[in-house]
Coordinates of C-alpha atoms in Angstrom, one line a residue:
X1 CA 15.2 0.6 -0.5
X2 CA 12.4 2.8 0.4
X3 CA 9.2 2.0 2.0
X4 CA 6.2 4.7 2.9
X5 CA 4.4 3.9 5.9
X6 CA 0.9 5.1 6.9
X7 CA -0.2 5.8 10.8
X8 CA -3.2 4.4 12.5
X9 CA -5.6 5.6 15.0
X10 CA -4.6 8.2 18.2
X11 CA -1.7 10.1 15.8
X12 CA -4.4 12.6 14.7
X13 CA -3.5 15.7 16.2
X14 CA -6.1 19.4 16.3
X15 CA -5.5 20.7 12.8
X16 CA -2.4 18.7 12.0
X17 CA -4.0 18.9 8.1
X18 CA -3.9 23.4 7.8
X19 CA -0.6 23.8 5.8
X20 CA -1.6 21.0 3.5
X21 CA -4.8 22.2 2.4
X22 CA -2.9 25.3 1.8
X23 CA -1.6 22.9 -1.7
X24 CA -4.2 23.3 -4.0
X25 CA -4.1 19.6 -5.4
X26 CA -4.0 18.0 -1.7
X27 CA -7.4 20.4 -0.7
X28 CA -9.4 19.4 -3.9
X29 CA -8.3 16.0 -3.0
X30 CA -9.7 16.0 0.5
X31 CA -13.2 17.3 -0.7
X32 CA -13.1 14.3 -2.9
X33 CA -12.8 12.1 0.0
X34 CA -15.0 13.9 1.7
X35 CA -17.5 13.6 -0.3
X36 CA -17.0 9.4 -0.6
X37 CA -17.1 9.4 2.7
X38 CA -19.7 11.5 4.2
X39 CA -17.8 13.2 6.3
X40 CA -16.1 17.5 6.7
X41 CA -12.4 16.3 6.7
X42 CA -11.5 19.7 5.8
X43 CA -13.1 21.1 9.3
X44 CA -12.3 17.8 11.3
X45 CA -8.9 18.1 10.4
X46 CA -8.3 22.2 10.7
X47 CA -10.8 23.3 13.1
X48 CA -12.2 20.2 15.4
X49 CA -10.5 19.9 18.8
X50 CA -8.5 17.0 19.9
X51 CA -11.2 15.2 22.0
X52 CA -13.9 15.4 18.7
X53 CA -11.4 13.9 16.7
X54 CA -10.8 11.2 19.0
X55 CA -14.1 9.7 18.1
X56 CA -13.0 6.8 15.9
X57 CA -16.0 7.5 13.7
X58 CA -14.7 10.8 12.1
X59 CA -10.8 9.8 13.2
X60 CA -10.1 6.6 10.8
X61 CA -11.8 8.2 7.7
X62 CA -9.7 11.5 8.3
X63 CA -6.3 9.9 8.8
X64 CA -6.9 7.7 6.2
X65 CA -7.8 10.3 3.9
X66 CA -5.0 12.3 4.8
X67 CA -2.3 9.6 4.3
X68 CA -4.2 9.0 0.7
X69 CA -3.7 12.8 0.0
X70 CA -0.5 13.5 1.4
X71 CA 1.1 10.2 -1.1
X72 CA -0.6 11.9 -3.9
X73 CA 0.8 14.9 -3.2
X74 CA 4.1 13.2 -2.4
X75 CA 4.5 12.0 -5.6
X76 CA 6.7 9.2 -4.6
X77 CA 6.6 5.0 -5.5
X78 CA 8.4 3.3 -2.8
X79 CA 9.6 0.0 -3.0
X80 CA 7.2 -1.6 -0.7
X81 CA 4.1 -0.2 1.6
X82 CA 2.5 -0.8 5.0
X83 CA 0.3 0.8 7.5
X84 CA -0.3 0.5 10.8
X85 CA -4.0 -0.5 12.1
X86 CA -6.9 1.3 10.0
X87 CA -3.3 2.7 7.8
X88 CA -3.8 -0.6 6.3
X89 CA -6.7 1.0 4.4
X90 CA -4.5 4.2 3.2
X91 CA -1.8 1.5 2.1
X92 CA -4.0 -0.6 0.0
X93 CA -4.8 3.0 -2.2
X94 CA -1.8 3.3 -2.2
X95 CA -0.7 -0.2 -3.9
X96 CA -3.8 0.4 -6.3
X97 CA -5.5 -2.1 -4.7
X98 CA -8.3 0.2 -3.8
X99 CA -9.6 3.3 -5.5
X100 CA -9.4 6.6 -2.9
X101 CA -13.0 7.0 -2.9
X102 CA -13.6 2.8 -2.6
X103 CA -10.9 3.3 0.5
X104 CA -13.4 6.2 2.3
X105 CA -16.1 4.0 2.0
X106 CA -14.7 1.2 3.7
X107 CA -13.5 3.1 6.2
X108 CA -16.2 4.8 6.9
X109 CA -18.5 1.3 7.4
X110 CA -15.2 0.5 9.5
X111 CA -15.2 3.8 12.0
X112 CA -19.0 3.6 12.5
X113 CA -18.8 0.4 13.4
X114 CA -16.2 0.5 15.7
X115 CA -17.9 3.1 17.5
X116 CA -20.8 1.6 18.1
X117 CA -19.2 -1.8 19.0
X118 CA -16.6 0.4 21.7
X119 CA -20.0 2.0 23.0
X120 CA -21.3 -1.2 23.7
X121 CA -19.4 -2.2 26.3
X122 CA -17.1 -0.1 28.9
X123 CA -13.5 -1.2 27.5
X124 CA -10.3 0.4 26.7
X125 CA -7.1 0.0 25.9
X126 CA -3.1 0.4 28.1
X127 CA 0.5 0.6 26.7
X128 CA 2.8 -1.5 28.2
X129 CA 5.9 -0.1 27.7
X130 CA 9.8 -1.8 28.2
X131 CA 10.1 -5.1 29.9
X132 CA 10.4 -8.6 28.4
X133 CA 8.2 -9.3 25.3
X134 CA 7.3 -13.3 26.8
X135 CA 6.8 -11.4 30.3
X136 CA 4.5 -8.4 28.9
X137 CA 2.4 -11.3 26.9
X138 CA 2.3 -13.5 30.3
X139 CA 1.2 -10.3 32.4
X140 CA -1.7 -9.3 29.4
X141 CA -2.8 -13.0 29.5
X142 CA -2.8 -13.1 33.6
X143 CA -4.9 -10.0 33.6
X144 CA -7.3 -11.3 31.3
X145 CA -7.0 -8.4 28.5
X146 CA -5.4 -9.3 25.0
X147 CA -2.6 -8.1 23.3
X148 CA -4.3 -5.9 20.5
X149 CA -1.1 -4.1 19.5
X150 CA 2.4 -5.7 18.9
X151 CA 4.2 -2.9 17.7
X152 CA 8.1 -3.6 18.9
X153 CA 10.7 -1.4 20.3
X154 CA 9.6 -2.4 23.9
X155 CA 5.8 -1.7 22.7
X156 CA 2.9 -3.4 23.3
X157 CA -0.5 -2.3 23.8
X158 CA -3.2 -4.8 25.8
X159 CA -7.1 -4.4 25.5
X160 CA -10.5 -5.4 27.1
X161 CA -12.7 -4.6 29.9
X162 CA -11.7 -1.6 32.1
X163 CA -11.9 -3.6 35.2
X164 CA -9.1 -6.3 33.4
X165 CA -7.1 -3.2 32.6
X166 CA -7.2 -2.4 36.2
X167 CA -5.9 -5.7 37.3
X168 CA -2.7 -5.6 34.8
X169 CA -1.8 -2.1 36.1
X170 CA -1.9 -3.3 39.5
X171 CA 0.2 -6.4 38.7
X172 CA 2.7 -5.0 35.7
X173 CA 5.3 -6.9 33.8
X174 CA 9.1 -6.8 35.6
X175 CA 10.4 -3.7 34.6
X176 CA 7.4 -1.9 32.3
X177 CA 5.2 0.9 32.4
X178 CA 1.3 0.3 32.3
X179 CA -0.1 3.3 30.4
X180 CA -4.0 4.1 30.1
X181 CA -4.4 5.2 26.3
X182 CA -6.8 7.6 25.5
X183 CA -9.4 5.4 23.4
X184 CA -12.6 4.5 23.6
X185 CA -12.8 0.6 23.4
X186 CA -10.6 -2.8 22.9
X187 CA -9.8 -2.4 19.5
X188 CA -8.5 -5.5 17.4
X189 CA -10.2 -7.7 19.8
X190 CA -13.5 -10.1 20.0
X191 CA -14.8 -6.8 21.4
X192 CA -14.9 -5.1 17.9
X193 CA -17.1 -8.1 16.7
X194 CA -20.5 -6.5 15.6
X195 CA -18.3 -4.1 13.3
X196 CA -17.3 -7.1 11.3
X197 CA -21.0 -8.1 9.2
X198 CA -21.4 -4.3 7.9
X199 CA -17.9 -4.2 7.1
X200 CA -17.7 -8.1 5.6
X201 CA -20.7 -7.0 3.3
X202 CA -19.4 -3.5 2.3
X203 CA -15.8 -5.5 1.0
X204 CA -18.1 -7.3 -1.3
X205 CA -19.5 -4.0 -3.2
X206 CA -15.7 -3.1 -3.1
X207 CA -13.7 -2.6 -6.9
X208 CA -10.8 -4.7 -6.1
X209 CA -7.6 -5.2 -8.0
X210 CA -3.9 -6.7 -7.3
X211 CA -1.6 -4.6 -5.6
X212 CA 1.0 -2.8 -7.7
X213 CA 4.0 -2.9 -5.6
X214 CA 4.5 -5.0 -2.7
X215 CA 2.6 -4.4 1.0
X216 CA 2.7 -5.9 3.9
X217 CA -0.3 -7.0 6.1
X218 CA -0.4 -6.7 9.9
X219 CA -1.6 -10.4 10.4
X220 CA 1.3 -11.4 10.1
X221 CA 3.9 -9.1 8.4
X222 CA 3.8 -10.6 4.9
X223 CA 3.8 -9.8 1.8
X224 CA 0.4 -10.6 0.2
X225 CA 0.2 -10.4 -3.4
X226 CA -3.9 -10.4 -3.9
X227 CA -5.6 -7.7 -3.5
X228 CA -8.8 -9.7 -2.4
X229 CA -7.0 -11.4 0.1
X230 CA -5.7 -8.2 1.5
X231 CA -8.9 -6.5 1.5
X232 CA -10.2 -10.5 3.5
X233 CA -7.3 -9.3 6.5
X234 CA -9.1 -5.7 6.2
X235 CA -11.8 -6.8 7.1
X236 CA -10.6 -9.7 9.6
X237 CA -7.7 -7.3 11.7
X238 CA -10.5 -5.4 13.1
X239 CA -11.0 -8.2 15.9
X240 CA -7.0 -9.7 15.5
X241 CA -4.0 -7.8 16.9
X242 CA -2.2 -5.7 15.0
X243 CA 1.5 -7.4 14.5
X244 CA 3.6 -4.2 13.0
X245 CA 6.6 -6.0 15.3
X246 CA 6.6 -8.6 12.2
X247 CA 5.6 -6.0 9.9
X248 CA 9.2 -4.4 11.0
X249 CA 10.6 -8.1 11.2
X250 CA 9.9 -8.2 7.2
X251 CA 11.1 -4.5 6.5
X252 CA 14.8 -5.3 8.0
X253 CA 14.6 -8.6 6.4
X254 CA 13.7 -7.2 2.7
X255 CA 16.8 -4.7 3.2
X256 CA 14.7 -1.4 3.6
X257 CA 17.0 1.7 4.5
X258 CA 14.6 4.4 5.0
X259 CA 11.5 4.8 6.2
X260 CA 8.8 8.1 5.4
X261 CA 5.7 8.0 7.6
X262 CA 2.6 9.8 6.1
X263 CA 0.9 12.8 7.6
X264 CA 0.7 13.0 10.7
X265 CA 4.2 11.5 10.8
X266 CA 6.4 10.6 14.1
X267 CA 4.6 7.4 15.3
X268 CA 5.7 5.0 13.5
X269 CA 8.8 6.7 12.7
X270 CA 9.1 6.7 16.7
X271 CA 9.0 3.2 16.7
X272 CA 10.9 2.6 13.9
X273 CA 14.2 4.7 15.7
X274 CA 13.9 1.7 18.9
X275 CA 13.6 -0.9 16.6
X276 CA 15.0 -0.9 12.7
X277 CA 18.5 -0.4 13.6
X278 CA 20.2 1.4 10.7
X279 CA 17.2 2.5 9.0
X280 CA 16.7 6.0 8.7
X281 CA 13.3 7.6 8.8
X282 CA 11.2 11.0 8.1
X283 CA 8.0 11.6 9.8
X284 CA 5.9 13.9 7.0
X285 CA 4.0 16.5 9.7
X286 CA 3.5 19.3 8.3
X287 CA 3.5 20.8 4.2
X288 CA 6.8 22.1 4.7
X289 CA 8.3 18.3 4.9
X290 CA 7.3 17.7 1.6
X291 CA 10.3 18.6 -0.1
X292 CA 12.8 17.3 2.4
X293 CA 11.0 13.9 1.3
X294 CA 11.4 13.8 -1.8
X295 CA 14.9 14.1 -1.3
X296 CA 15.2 11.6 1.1
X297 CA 13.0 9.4 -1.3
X298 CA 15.1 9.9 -3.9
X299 CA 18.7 8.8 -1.8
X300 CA 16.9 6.1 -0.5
X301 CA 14.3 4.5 -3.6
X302 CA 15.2 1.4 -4.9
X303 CA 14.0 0.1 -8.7
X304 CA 10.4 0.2 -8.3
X305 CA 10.5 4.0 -7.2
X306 CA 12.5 4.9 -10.3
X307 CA 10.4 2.5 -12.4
X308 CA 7.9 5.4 -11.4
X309 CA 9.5 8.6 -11.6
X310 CA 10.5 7.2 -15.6
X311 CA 7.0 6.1 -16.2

């Protein structure tokens, strides 16, 4: 059983998208999405440095564009879907529950928003990594931060104010590592609040349909079978942690044996090696994966995949 996973924000790497838009389908693609979504995807994602596209503005449209390409290009119809954070988006195009250029407006209102809600006020986000999972939510709680990311394999990421951040670095959980990330606010927190009425009004202009094949939502790791309730957790995850440790929980339980991560794979497939015991994974990072995919795809895909390759 196969499921294709799509990365959220900070795996954006300086021109991690050069050998695809060497394919000539996946680079008339990207103008396409960068054309519903205002923004040079092509030069944000070949020629902008690291620290441009770490804005959240110009990085969740282009790694959400990218994941939409990079499936296209794939060519591949897993057995089930997920993405991590503002992946969520790429995942519902995926499913068909969104259209690609319905998908870059979205999350494009999404970004901007963001942005402007992280600018508001001074806050960030830390990685606590290893100790006990009740200790690391105990230590987050004591400090006065949230945990905005519960991603598993000894993962979890806390957010709020800088000064709260401070505090849980000085008092760390028994036996974990208390890691500034390089971001500019507390995502999937209260923080992220003002991004929610642009966002809430844009789902509403939104052409919406069922998904196609199963996907999972962060909320809460389920499987959600309407696509306007999955584009309702779009909009509402923005302020609600990310919970990709159930996501996993769900994967393991559903009997899933391998694992591909879009462009720019090796996050989630990261996690998934600490975590999904017995699963193997492929992180897609570079054109040249393509191929090696597909294969694994194809010794891996349950029936829905083949239900595609004969349709």
């Amino acid at each position: 059983m196969l499921v294709i996973t799509c990365p959220g924000q900070g795996a954006q790497k300086s021109g991690f998208l050069e050998s695809f838009l060497e394919l000539e389908t996946f680079s008339a693609q990207i103008d396409e999405l960068a054309a519903a979504s205002g923004i040079d995807l092509r030069a944000h994602g070949t020629t902008s440095d690291d620290e441009t596209i770490k804005d959240t503005a110009l990085a969740q449209p282009l790694l959400v564009a990218a994941a939409i390409a990079c499936a296209a290009e794939l060519g591949v119809t897993p057995d089930v879907v997920a993405g991590h954070s503002v992946g969520e988006i790429a995942a519902a195009q995926i499913a068909g529950i969104l259209t690609p250029a319905d998908a870059m407006r979205f999350v494009a209102v999404r970004g901007a928003g963001m942005a402007e809600a992280a600018a508001a006020t001074p806050t960030g986000m830390s990685a606590v990594v290893g100790g006990e999972p009740a200790d690391v939510l105990a230590a987050i709680d004591a400090a006065g931060a949230a945990p905005a990311n519960v991603n598993g394999g000894g993962q979890t990421v806390a957010a709020g104010a800088l000064p709260n951040l401070e505090t849980l670095a000085e008092n760390p959980p028994e036996r974990a590592r208390v890691i500034p990330l390089p971001v500019a606010g507390a995502f999937h927190t209260e923080y992220m609040a003002p991004a929610v009425p642009a966002l809430t009004e844009t789902a509403t202009e939104l052409t919406v349909t069922d998904p196609s094949l199963p996907i999972l939502t962060n909320s809460d790791g389920s499987v959600v079978d309407s696509g306007a309730a999955y584009v309702d957790l779009l909009v509402s995850q923005v302020t609600n942690p990310v919970r990709w440790d159930l996501c996993q929980e769900t994967l393991q339980r559903l009997g899933v044996t391998g694992l591909i991560e879009l462009v720019p794979g090796g996050t989630l497939t990261g996690i998934a090696r600490r975590s999904l015991k017995g699963v193997e994974t492929y992180p897609i990072k570079s054109a040249a994966d393509l191929d090696g995919a597909r294969e694994f795809a194809a010794a891996h895909a349950g029936a829905a995949a083949n239900a595609g390759e004969e349709g």
